[in-house]
Amino acid sequence: MFVMSIWGTSLSLSSRSLAIVLVLCLTLLYFSYSFNACLLASISRSLQQSNLRNLLSLTSTPRNESSSHSSNDSATPAAAAAAPSANNTNTSSSSSSSSNISNVPAAVGIASKYQLLRQPGLRPSRHLPDTLIIGVKKSGTRALLEFIRLHPDVRAAGSEVHFFDRHYQRGLRWYRHHMPYTIEGQITMEKTPSYFVTKEVPQRVYHMNTATKLLIVVRDPVTRAISDYTQAASKKADMKRFEQLAFVNGSYSVVDTNWGPVKIGVYSRYLERWLLYFPLSQLLFISGERLIMDPAYEIGRVQDFLGLKRVVTEKHFYFNATKGFPCLFKSEARSTPHCLGKTKGRNHPHIDPNAIDRLREFYRPFNNKFYQLTGINFAWA
Ligand code: A3P
């Protein structure tokens, strides 16, 4: 009887501990399952985020280029406004900075194709220009470029690329390849003075990027014409006199408006074309005369217009009496003085004052129109 009761007790004890062990095992299993599920969910979420980031950076530069490249020359700004293109969204200083989330599925397919074009982070890369110096020839365009590129946030193509007037058929990829390397936050700039007067260029620039900022240096058109002539004469020994070329039939009564140096000075005609595509707020006019007399002032305006800190100041300039023009110091510490080359700041030939008076009379109405369009009185005589 005693033995049987001990046996019964030990049986009930072992089944209770078995039940406890079972409950413990189940609890452990439940916790380990929940932990693993959480872990998996967080890994997959971070993977998705990094994929999305990659895709967004993939869609930026190539999308800008392909949409611009394939753009149709006959499209009008009004049509573009009705159906905004990729270009319309790009307003930052870096030409590849805008992205559209709706492009992501399409980008999945082309992801591998454009793998090499991916430009993440601060890695230096080439971008289409944000800012163009479009003219005007012989007004001080080289001086402007040399002065503004002293700024650490401005990088410029060294020579005139002539993409929009001579090499347009080569495409934006070709153009971008001619741009300097920049890092995020730096402005890409190019100067080709013939852009201002070439008919097709405003529309082409608009199709590249509607937010492009345009810098235009202008100078008294009479002095500009003489400067233009001086340059041409320096390349051709038997060039006729300025007075013979600027007027028809040898008298000063009829101005030859077909002669390039005279024609280019009718600024209002060219500006009207640009204003069909760009608002005045995207254009900055720089006085060629003031760029010589007070370069720091004009460069201050340019820096403000481009949203840059005023880094280039009067400390960067000095007047070189031998050259008769302002020259520059490459840094504020006044190291490495540098003047523009011999082809800038040439001596002009003597021109008959009567011819000059006649040209001034010719330009007066066009100059007034130009003052009216720009809202600036340049006070050319
Ligand atoms: P001139 O050579 O007739 O004097 P561009 O660079 O557009 O071809 O313009 C050339 C003109 O820039 C020169 O014309 C000169 O007057 C002007 N210029 C302005 N600032 C200058 C500078 N710091 N040094 C030399 N030329 C300058």
Short mmCIF file of N, CA and C and ligand atoms in Angstrom, two decimals, residues 136-144 147 160 191 193 219 223 226-228 230-231 288 291-292 323 325-327 339-348, ligand 1:
data_model
loop_
_atom_site.label_atom_id
_atom_site.label_comp_id
_atom_site.label_asym_id
_atom_site.label_seq_id
_atom_site.Cartn_x
_atom_site.Cartn_y
_atom_site.Cartn_z
N VAL A 136 28.49 89.37 -75.57
CA VAL A 136 28.59 89.55 -77.00
C VAL A 136 30.07 89.62 -77.38
N LYS A 137 30.41 89.03 -78.49
CA LYS A 137 31.79 89.01 -78.99
C LYS A 137 32.46 90.39 -78.88
N LYS A 138 33.70 90.43 -78.41
CA LYS A 138 34.53 91.64 -78.27
C LYS A 138 34.00 92.64 -77.25
N SER A 139 33.21 92.14 -76.29
CA SER A 139 32.70 93.05 -75.26
C SER A 139 33.36 92.82 -73.91
N GLY A 140 34.20 91.79 -73.82
CA GLY A 140 34.86 91.47 -72.55
C GLY A 140 34.45 90.10 -72.03
N THR A 141 34.05 89.21 -72.94
CA THR A 141 33.57 87.89 -72.52
C THR A 141 34.68 87.05 -71.87
N ARG A 142 35.90 87.16 -72.42
CA ARG A 142 37.01 86.38 -71.83
C ARG A 142 37.35 86.90 -70.43
N ALA A 143 37.34 88.23 -70.31
CA ALA A 143 37.64 88.83 -68.99
C ALA A 143 36.60 88.34 -67.98
N LEU A 144 35.34 88.36 -68.36
CA LEU A 144 34.29 87.92 -67.44
C LEU A 144 34.52 86.47 -67.00
N PHE A 147 37.50 86.13 -64.68
CA PHE A 147 37.24 86.71 -63.35
C PHE A 147 36.33 85.80 -62.51
N GLU A 160 36.16 77.84 -76.13
CA GLU A 160 34.78 77.96 -76.60
C GLU A 160 34.35 76.65 -77.25
N LYS A 191 31.52 79.40 -72.18
CA LYS A 191 31.40 80.68 -72.90
C LYS A 191 31.62 80.47 -74.39
N PRO A 193 30.74 83.23 -77.39
CA PRO A 193 30.06 84.50 -77.66
C PRO A 193 29.15 84.48 -78.89
N ARG A 219 28.81 96.10 -74.77
CA ARG A 219 29.71 97.24 -74.83
C ARG A 219 29.16 98.19 -75.90
N THR A 223 32.31 101.01 -80.45
CA THR A 223 33.64 100.53 -80.01
C THR A 223 33.76 99.03 -80.24
N ILE A 226 34.60 98.41 -83.83
CA ILE A 226 36.01 98.73 -84.12
C ILE A 226 36.92 97.62 -83.56
N SER A 227 36.57 97.13 -82.39
CA SER A 227 37.34 96.04 -81.78
C SER A 227 37.27 94.77 -82.65
N ASP A 228 36.08 94.49 -83.15
CA ASP A 228 35.85 93.32 -84.00
C ASP A 228 36.69 93.46 -85.29
N THR A 230 39.38 95.32 -85.66
CA THR A 230 40.81 95.25 -85.30
C THR A 230 41.27 93.79 -85.22
N GLN A 231 40.42 92.97 -84.65
CA GLN A 231 40.77 91.54 -84.55
C GLN A 231 40.87 90.91 -85.94
N GLY A 288 30.37 96.04 -70.33
CA GLY A 288 31.76 95.83 -70.72
C GLY A 288 32.65 96.98 -70.27
N LEU A 291 33.17 96.64 -66.54
CA LEU A 291 34.02 95.47 -66.25
C LEU A 291 35.50 95.87 -66.29
N ILE A 292 35.80 96.92 -67.07
CA ILE A 292 37.18 97.43 -67.13
C ILE A 292 37.42 98.42 -65.98
N LYS A 323 49.56 97.31 -69.36
CA LYS A 323 48.50 96.75 -70.20
C LYS A 323 47.35 97.74 -70.38
N PHE A 325 44.78 97.75 -68.43
CA PHE A 325 43.55 97.02 -68.07
C PHE A 325 43.70 96.40 -66.67
N PRO A 326 42.57 96.06 -66.06
CA PRO A 326 42.70 95.33 -64.80
C PRO A 326 43.24 93.92 -65.04
N CYS A 327 44.10 93.51 -64.15
CA CYS A 327 44.60 92.13 -64.18
C CYS A 327 44.21 91.51 -62.85
N CYS A 339 47.47 88.65 -66.25
CA CYS A 339 46.72 89.53 -67.16
C CYS A 339 46.20 88.69 -68.32
N LEU A 340 45.18 89.19 -68.99
CA LEU A 340 44.68 88.50 -70.17
C LEU A 340 45.73 88.58 -71.29
N GLY A 341 45.65 87.70 -72.26
CA GLY A 341 46.67 87.63 -73.32
C GLY A 341 46.70 88.85 -74.23
N LYS A 342 47.64 88.80 -75.17
CA LYS A 342 47.87 89.93 -76.09
C LYS A 342 46.67 90.24 -76.98
N THR A 343 45.84 89.25 -77.22
CA THR A 343 44.69 89.47 -78.13
C THR A 343 43.54 90.19 -77.43
N LYS A 344 43.71 90.43 -76.14
CA LYS A 344 42.67 91.16 -75.39
C LYS A 344 43.26 92.49 -74.95
N GLY A 345 42.62 93.56 -75.39
CA GLY A 345 43.12 94.90 -75.07
C GLY A 345 44.07 95.41 -76.15
N ARG A 346 43.70 95.20 -77.40
CA ARG A 346 44.54 95.66 -78.52
C ARG A 346 44.40 97.17 -78.70
N ASN A 347 45.41 97.79 -79.34
CA ASN A 347 45.28 99.19 -79.75
C ASN A 347 44.38 99.24 -80.97
N HIS A 348 43.43 100.15 -80.97
CA HIS A 348 42.52 100.28 -82.12
C HIS A 348 43.10 101.28 -83.12
P1 A3P B 1 39.88 95.20 -77.26
O1 A3P B 1 40.93 94.17 -77.52
O2 A3P B 1 39.27 95.73 -78.47
O3 A3P B 1 40.33 96.28 -76.34
P2 A3P B 1 36.25 89.42 -75.81
O4 A3P B 1 36.95 88.70 -74.71
O5 A3P B 1 34.76 89.28 -75.71
O6 A3P B 1 36.80 89.09 -77.15
O7 A3P B 1 36.48 90.96 -75.57
C1 A3P B 1 37.74 91.55 -75.76
C2 A3P B 1 37.70 92.88 -75.07
O8 A3P B 1 37.68 92.70 -73.67
C3 A3P B 1 38.91 93.73 -75.32
O9 A3P B 1 38.68 94.45 -76.49
C4 A3P B 1 38.97 94.60 -74.06
O10 A3P B 1 38.53 95.91 -74.30
C5 A3P B 1 37.98 93.95 -73.12
N1 A3P B 1 38.48 93.71 -71.75
C6 A3P B 1 37.73 93.84 -70.65
N2 A3P B 1 38.44 93.60 -69.57
C7 A3P B 1 39.69 93.32 -69.97
C8 A3P B 1 40.88 92.99 -69.28
N3 A3P B 1 40.91 92.92 -67.96
N4 A3P B 1 42.00 92.76 -70.01
C9 A3P B 1 41.95 92.85 -71.35
N5 A3P B 1 40.85 93.17 -72.05
C10 A3P B 1 39.72 93.40 -71.38
#
